[in-house]
Amino acid sequence: MREVILFFRKNFFELAGWFLNLILDLLFPKFCINCGRLLPLTQKLCVCSSCRSTVRDMTSVLIDDNSGCEEIISALKYDGKIREAMLRFKFKNIKYLGYTFGKLLAEAVKDRSFMNEAALITYVPIHVSRNREYNQSAVIAEHICSELGLECSGGIIYRIKPIERLSSMNGYDKEFYIRNSYMFNPLINLSGKTVVIVDDVLTTGTTLRTVSEELRKHGAKHVYALIACYSKTQ
Ligand SMILES: [Zn+2]
């Protein structure tokens, strides 16, 4: 009996966390982001066992000379239920989905040497005026780093213009606006360093191009991008 009490005392917080997750999963069940199937209780990764290999095969390595990045690694295709899951994560405050996007990206890059060589792993910022509980790219980046035992750095680049006005602009104005929307932290020295930048979705690539140019302007030698979802319109 004493051993049982000691066990509970030692593992109290872990057991309490597990129990809380169980209650949350009973109240708000989780579903596979690829097929929509109900997931087993307390499963953190929102991909069912049947979809694991399909989802793993979605990993793409993109080489786009205009992106300013050596490579862009994307975990998922921005389509169907995955797109819906990403929209829920971005706009409906379903924050736990960030773990799934981060974990899948971490698996996609865990054997890549640039991850360990990187002086900085950071993310695309959002403007402070955005009425969001969190920056979705930061959440994904933090999960990637936590999975791989690396450090995630914020405060490298700031978004100095809000994005809300973009919908009323044409293509040229939109590109100009985005390209003047970011400011680099002048206290950071990236001279000769490798930087990894994390973002949620890659569509036109303007944001990524702007951010990677900003990083290179401040000395970054190599820039790699990790993107949760890749849109076929790219
Ligand atoms: Zn599934």
mmCIF file of C-alpha atoms and ligand atoms in Angstrom:
data_model
loop_
_atom_site.group_PDB
_atom_site.id
_atom_site.type_symbol
_atom_site.label_atom_id
_atom_site.label_comp_id
_atom_site.label_asym_id
_atom_site.label_seq_id
_atom_site.Cartn_x
_atom_site.Cartn_y
_atom_site.Cartn_z
ATOM 1 C CA MET A 1 0.000 0.000 0.000
ATOM 2 C CA ARG A 2 2.862 2.346 0.907
ATOM 3 C CA GLU A 3 4.405 1.749 -2.532
ATOM 4 C CA VAL A 4 1.115 2.682 -4.194
ATOM 5 C CA ILE A 5 0.893 5.944 -2.199
ATOM 6 C CA LEU A 6 4.533 6.764 -2.993
ATOM 7 C CA PHE A 7 3.919 6.044 -6.671
ATOM 8 C CA PHE A 8 0.936 8.412 -6.747
ATOM 9 C CA ARG A 9 2.863 11.096 -4.867
ATOM 10 C CA LYS A 10 5.827 10.831 -7.213
ATOM 11 C CA ASN A 11 3.751 10.853 -10.385
ATOM 12 C CA PHE A 12 0.933 13.127 -9.233
ATOM 13 C CA PHE A 13 1.328 15.840 -11.877
ATOM 14 C CA GLU A 14 1.811 13.348 -14.699
ATOM 15 C CA LEU A 15 -1.286 11.390 -13.643
ATOM 16 C CA ALA A 16 -3.317 14.583 -13.154
ATOM 17 C CA GLY A 17 -2.312 15.721 -16.674
ATOM 18 C CA TRP A 18 -3.266 12.352 -18.152
ATOM 19 C CA PHE A 19 -6.623 12.426 -16.353
ATOM 20 C CA LEU A 20 -7.319 16.002 -17.479
ATOM 21 C CA ASN A 21 -6.534 15.039 -21.090
ATOM 22 C CA LEU A 22 -8.872 12.065 -20.774
ATOM 23 C CA ILE A 23 -11.724 14.297 -19.583
ATOM 24 C CA LEU A 24 -11.022 16.835 -22.352
ATOM 25 C CA ASP A 25 -10.981 14.067 -24.978
ATOM 26 C CA LEU A 26 -14.319 12.748 -23.698
ATOM 27 C CA LEU A 27 -15.833 16.222 -23.907
ATOM 28 C CA PHE A 28 -14.079 17.281 -27.128
ATOM 29 C CA PRO A 29 -13.120 14.174 -29.109
ATOM 30 C CA LYS A 30 -10.209 14.428 -31.558
ATOM 31 C CA PHE A 31 -10.342 13.360 -35.188
ATOM 32 C CA CYS A 32 -7.754 12.354 -37.770
ATOM 33 C CA ILE A 33 -6.729 15.418 -39.826
ATOM 34 C CA ASN A 34 -6.527 13.293 -42.979
ATOM 35 C CA CYS A 35 -9.639 11.055 -42.949
ATOM 36 C CA GLY A 36 -11.747 12.517 -40.130
ATOM 37 C CA ARG A 37 -11.883 9.235 -38.175
ATOM 38 C CA LEU A 38 -12.411 9.447 -34.404
ATOM 39 C CA LEU A 39 -9.107 8.954 -32.579
ATOM 40 C CA PRO A 40 -8.468 6.847 -29.464
ATOM 41 C CA LEU A 41 -8.780 8.755 -26.178
ATOM 42 C CA THR A 42 -5.627 10.648 -25.043
ATOM 43 C CA GLN A 43 -3.922 10.260 -28.443
ATOM 44 C CA LYS A 44 -2.030 13.513 -29.010
ATOM 45 C CA LEU A 45 -1.132 13.073 -32.668
ATOM 46 C CA CYS A 46 -4.250 13.745 -34.741
ATOM 47 C CA VAL A 47 -3.454 11.164 -37.404
ATOM 48 C CA CYS A 48 -5.069 7.706 -37.214
ATOM 49 C CA SER A 49 -2.994 4.534 -37.593
ATOM 50 C CA SER A 50 -4.429 3.911 -41.094
ATOM 51 C CA CYS A 51 -3.314 7.338 -42.338
ATOM 52 C CA ARG A 52 0.214 7.363 -40.845
ATOM 53 C CA SER A 53 2.013 6.215 -43.994
ATOM 54 C CA THR A 54 -0.188 8.318 -46.337
ATOM 55 C CA VAL A 55 0.577 11.401 -44.284
ATOM 56 C CA ARG A 56 4.285 10.558 -44.064
ATOM 57 C CA ASP A 57 4.417 10.321 -47.872
ATOM 58 C CA MET A 58 3.121 13.893 -48.184
ATOM 59 C CA THR A 59 6.479 15.306 -47.065
ATOM 60 C CA SER A 60 7.915 17.401 -49.882
ATOM 61 C CA VAL A 61 11.278 19.041 -50.319
ATOM 62 C CA LEU A 62 10.841 22.070 -52.548
ATOM 63 C CA ILE A 63 13.680 23.939 -54.168
ATOM 64 C CA ASP A 64 12.474 27.333 -55.303
ATOM 65 C CA ASP A 65 15.208 29.722 -56.441
ATOM 66 C CA ASN A 66 12.914 32.704 -55.861
ATOM 67 C CA SER A 67 12.185 31.817 -52.252
ATOM 68 C CA GLY A 68 15.586 32.859 -50.910
ATOM 69 C CA CYS A 69 15.754 29.491 -49.120
ATOM 70 C CA GLU A 70 18.123 26.600 -49.756
ATOM 71 C CA GLU A 71 15.225 24.221 -49.273
ATOM 72 C CA ILE A 72 11.601 24.385 -48.230
ATOM 73 C CA ILE A 73 10.414 21.298 -46.397
ATOM 74 C CA SER A 74 6.694 20.804 -46.157
ATOM 75 C CA ALA A 75 4.941 18.072 -44.172
ATOM 76 C CA LEU A 76 1.430 18.079 -45.650
ATOM 77 C CA LYS A 77 -0.659 18.987 -48.661
ATOM 78 C CA TYR A 78 -3.001 21.930 -48.069
ATOM 79 C CA ASP A 79 -6.102 20.143 -49.255
ATOM 80 C CA GLY A 80 -9.391 18.577 -48.087
ATOM 81 C CA LYS A 81 -9.606 17.748 -44.380
ATOM 82 C CA ILE A 82 -6.013 18.802 -43.719
ATOM 83 C CA ARG A 83 -6.847 22.294 -45.008
ATOM 84 C CA GLU A 84 -9.937 22.347 -42.767
ATOM 85 C CA ALA A 85 -7.804 21.312 -39.778
ATOM 86 C CA MET A 86 -5.294 24.066 -40.523
ATOM 87 C CA LEU A 87 -8.087 26.660 -40.765
ATOM 88 C CA ARG A 88 -9.477 25.496 -37.397
ATOM 89 C CA PHE A 89 -6.001 25.763 -35.891
ATOM 90 C CA LYS A 90 -5.480 29.254 -37.335
ATOM 91 C CA PHE A 91 -8.870 30.845 -36.892
ATOM 92 C CA LYS A 92 -10.866 28.818 -34.335
ATOM 93 C CA ASN A 93 -8.234 28.618 -31.585
ATOM 94 C CA ILE A 94 -7.961 24.811 -31.765
ATOM 95 C CA LYS A 95 -4.437 25.063 -30.444
ATOM 96 C CA TYR A 96 -3.806 21.370 -29.767
ATOM 97 C CA LEU A 97 -3.599 20.800 -33.555
ATOM 98 C CA GLY A 98 -0.288 22.659 -33.443
ATOM 99 C CA TYR A 99 1.255 19.594 -31.808
ATOM 100 C CA THR A 100 0.307 17.430 -34.811
ATOM 101 C CA PHE A 101 1.664 19.911 -37.382
ATOM 102 C CA GLY A 102 4.859 20.371 -35.355
ATOM 103 C CA LYS A 103 5.390 16.659 -34.719
ATOM 104 C CA LEU A 104 4.929 15.767 -38.418
ATOM 105 C CA LEU A 105 7.398 18.478 -39.450
ATOM 106 C CA ALA A 106 9.846 17.324 -36.775
ATOM 107 C CA GLU A 107 9.670 13.778 -38.172
ATOM 108 C CA ALA A 108 10.268 15.133 -41.685
ATOM 109 C CA VAL A 109 13.493 16.942 -40.694
ATOM 110 C CA LYS A 110 14.828 14.941 -37.757
ATOM 111 C CA ASP A 111 17.710 13.479 -39.786
ATOM 112 C CA ARG A 112 18.613 16.679 -41.619
ATOM 113 C CA SER A 113 21.973 18.105 -40.559
ATOM 114 C CA PHE A 114 20.922 21.748 -41.028
ATOM 115 C CA MET A 115 18.628 21.447 -38.011
ATOM 116 C CA ASN A 116 21.591 20.935 -35.686
ATOM 117 C CA GLU A 117 23.781 23.411 -37.562
ATOM 118 C CA ALA A 118 21.156 26.174 -37.307
ATOM 119 C CA ALA A 119 22.108 29.087 -35.083
ATOM 120 C CA LEU A 120 18.463 30.075 -34.949
ATOM 121 C CA ILE A 121 15.142 28.342 -35.416
ATOM 122 C CA THR A 122 12.428 30.968 -35.606
ATOM 123 C CA TYR A 123 9.002 31.605 -37.162
ATOM 124 C CA VAL A 124 7.047 34.042 -39.312
ATOM 125 C CA PRO A 125 5.604 36.693 -36.975
ATOM 126 C CA ILE A 126 2.066 38.055 -36.903
ATOM 127 C CA HIS A 127 1.091 41.661 -36.266
ATOM 128 C CA VAL A 128 0.235 42.567 -32.667
ATOM 129 C CA SER A 129 -3.140 43.930 -33.769
ATOM 130 C CA ARG A 130 -4.321 40.479 -34.897
ATOM 131 C CA ASN A 131 -6.951 39.300 -32.513
ATOM 132 C CA ARG A 132 -5.422 35.862 -32.008
ATOM 133 C CA GLU A 133 -4.725 33.896 -28.875
ATOM 134 C CA TYR A 134 -1.479 32.673 -30.402
ATOM 135 C CA ASN A 135 0.767 32.892 -33.433
ATOM 136 C CA GLN A 136 0.147 29.584 -35.182
ATOM 137 C CA SER A 137 3.627 29.496 -36.767
ATOM 138 C CA ALA A 138 5.229 30.038 -33.350
ATOM 139 C CA VAL A 139 3.202 27.165 -31.860
ATOM 140 C CA ILE A 140 4.311 24.838 -34.673
ATOM 141 C CA ALA A 141 7.952 25.964 -34.301
ATOM 142 C CA GLU A 142 7.881 25.383 -30.546
ATOM 143 C CA HIS A 143 6.549 21.853 -31.012
ATOM 144 C CA ILE A 144 9.200 21.071 -33.646
ATOM 145 C CA CYS A 145 11.946 22.265 -31.302
ATOM 146 C CA SER A 146 10.483 20.461 -28.320
ATOM 147 C CA GLU A 147 10.319 17.184 -30.301
ATOM 148 C CA LEU A 148 13.930 17.539 -31.451
ATOM 149 C CA GLY A 149 15.366 18.949 -28.216
ATOM 150 C CA LEU A 150 16.298 22.265 -29.863
ATOM 151 C CA GLU A 151 15.734 25.879 -28.903
ATOM 152 C CA CYS A 152 13.096 28.027 -30.579
ATOM 153 C CA SER A 153 13.885 31.756 -30.826
ATOM 154 C CA GLY A 154 11.326 34.561 -31.012
ATOM 155 C CA GLY A 155 11.898 38.308 -31.368
ATOM 156 C CA ILE A 156 14.022 38.008 -34.517
ATOM 157 C CA ILE A 157 11.606 39.520 -37.026
ATOM 158 C CA TYR A 158 8.564 41.700 -36.316
ATOM 159 C CA ARG A 159 5.496 42.238 -38.418
ATOM 160 C CA ILE A 160 5.048 46.021 -38.498
ATOM 161 C CA LYS A 161 1.933 46.220 -40.702
ATOM 162 C CA PRO A 162 -1.380 44.424 -40.183
ATOM 163 C CA ILE A 163 -2.550 41.928 -42.805
ATOM 164 C CA GLU A 164 -6.259 42.806 -42.736
ATOM 165 C CA ARG A 165 -6.054 45.289 -45.624
ATOM 166 C CA LEU A 166 -4.637 42.714 -48.038
ATOM 167 C CA SER A 167 -7.978 41.381 -49.301
ATOM 168 C CA SER A 168 -8.811 44.700 -51.011
ATOM 169 C CA MET A 169 -5.484 44.893 -52.884
ATOM 170 C CA ASN A 170 -4.477 43.669 -56.319
ATOM 171 C CA GLY A 171 -1.511 41.323 -56.812
ATOM 172 C CA TYR A 172 1.161 44.017 -57.290
ATOM 173 C CA ASP A 173 -0.003 46.167 -54.343
ATOM 174 C CA LYS A 174 -0.281 43.062 -52.157
ATOM 175 C CA GLU A 175 3.284 42.005 -52.964
ATOM 176 C CA PHE A 176 4.575 45.566 -52.276
ATOM 177 C CA TYR A 177 2.649 45.722 -48.993
ATOM 178 C CA ILE A 178 3.936 42.342 -47.763
ATOM 179 C CA ARG A 179 7.504 43.210 -48.747
ATOM 180 C CA ASN A 180 7.376 46.278 -46.512
ATOM 181 C CA SER A 181 5.650 44.625 -43.593
ATOM 182 C CA TYR A 182 8.564 43.124 -41.672
ATOM 183 C CA MET A 183 11.312 44.581 -39.508
ATOM 184 C CA PHE A 184 14.404 42.738 -38.348
ATOM 185 C CA ASN A 185 15.686 43.005 -34.786
ATOM 186 C CA PRO A 186 18.899 45.070 -35.220
ATOM 187 C CA LEU A 187 20.435 43.574 -32.063
ATOM 188 C CA ILE A 188 20.702 40.115 -33.637
ATOM 189 C CA ASN A 189 23.799 39.250 -35.635
ATOM 190 C CA LEU A 190 23.296 36.500 -38.182
ATOM 191 C CA SER A 191 26.623 36.866 -39.915
ATOM 192 C CA GLY A 192 27.517 33.584 -41.639
ATOM 193 C CA LYS A 193 24.843 31.673 -39.749
ATOM 194 C CA THR A 194 22.231 29.123 -40.745
ATOM 195 C CA VAL A 195 18.637 30.054 -39.934
ATOM 196 C CA VAL A 196 15.505 27.911 -40.037
ATOM 197 C CA ILE A 197 12.192 29.706 -40.435
ATOM 198 C CA VAL A 198 8.856 28.025 -39.692
ATOM 199 C CA ASP A 199 5.500 28.953 -41.234
ATOM 200 C CA ASP A 200 2.039 27.388 -41.338
ATOM 201 C CA VAL A 201 1.029 27.445 -45.021
ATOM 202 C CA LEU A 202 2.924 28.162 -48.233
ATOM 203 C CA THR A 203 0.715 29.651 -50.955
ATOM 204 C CA THR A 204 2.167 32.477 -53.096
ATOM 205 C CA GLY A 205 5.516 32.380 -51.284
ATOM 206 C CA THR A 206 5.729 36.204 -50.971
ATOM 207 C CA THR A 207 5.896 36.149 -47.168
ATOM 208 C CA LEU A 208 8.594 33.496 -47.104
ATOM 209 C CA ARG A 209 10.608 35.301 -49.789
ATOM 210 C CA THR A 210 10.371 38.597 -47.887
ATOM 211 C CA VAL A 211 11.377 37.071 -44.562
ATOM 212 C CA SER A 212 14.265 35.073 -46.016
ATOM 213 C CA GLU A 213 15.554 38.179 -47.862
ATOM 214 C CA GLU A 214 15.389 40.077 -44.580
ATOM 215 C CA LEU A 215 17.386 37.323 -42.847
ATOM 216 C CA ARG A 216 20.007 37.310 -45.609
ATOM 217 C CA LYS A 217 20.243 41.119 -45.550
ATOM 218 C CA HIS A 218 21.269 40.723 -41.937
ATOM 219 C CA GLY A 219 23.980 38.224 -42.683
ATOM 220 C CA ALA A 220 22.317 34.793 -42.696
ATOM 221 C CA LYS A 221 24.348 32.508 -44.950
ATOM 222 C CA HIS A 222 21.828 29.689 -45.261
ATOM 223 C CA VAL A 223 18.056 29.893 -44.811
ATOM 224 C CA TYR A 224 15.835 26.806 -44.654
ATOM 225 C CA ALA A 225 12.058 26.878 -44.359
ATOM 226 C CA LEU A 226 9.798 24.366 -42.613
ATOM 227 C CA ILE A 227 6.176 24.674 -43.680
ATOM 228 C CA ALA A 228 3.322 22.659 -42.176
ATOM 229 C CA CYS A 229 1.190 22.679 -45.355
ATOM 230 C CA TYR A 230 2.097 23.239 -48.953
ATOM 231 C CA SER A 231 -0.529 24.544 -51.364
ATOM 232 C CA LYS A 232 -0.562 23.139 -54.892
ATOM 233 C CA THR A 233 -1.061 26.666 -56.231
ATOM 234 C CA GLN A 234 2.587 27.455 -55.379
HETATM 235 ZN ZN ZN B 1 -7.021 8.860 -40.738
#
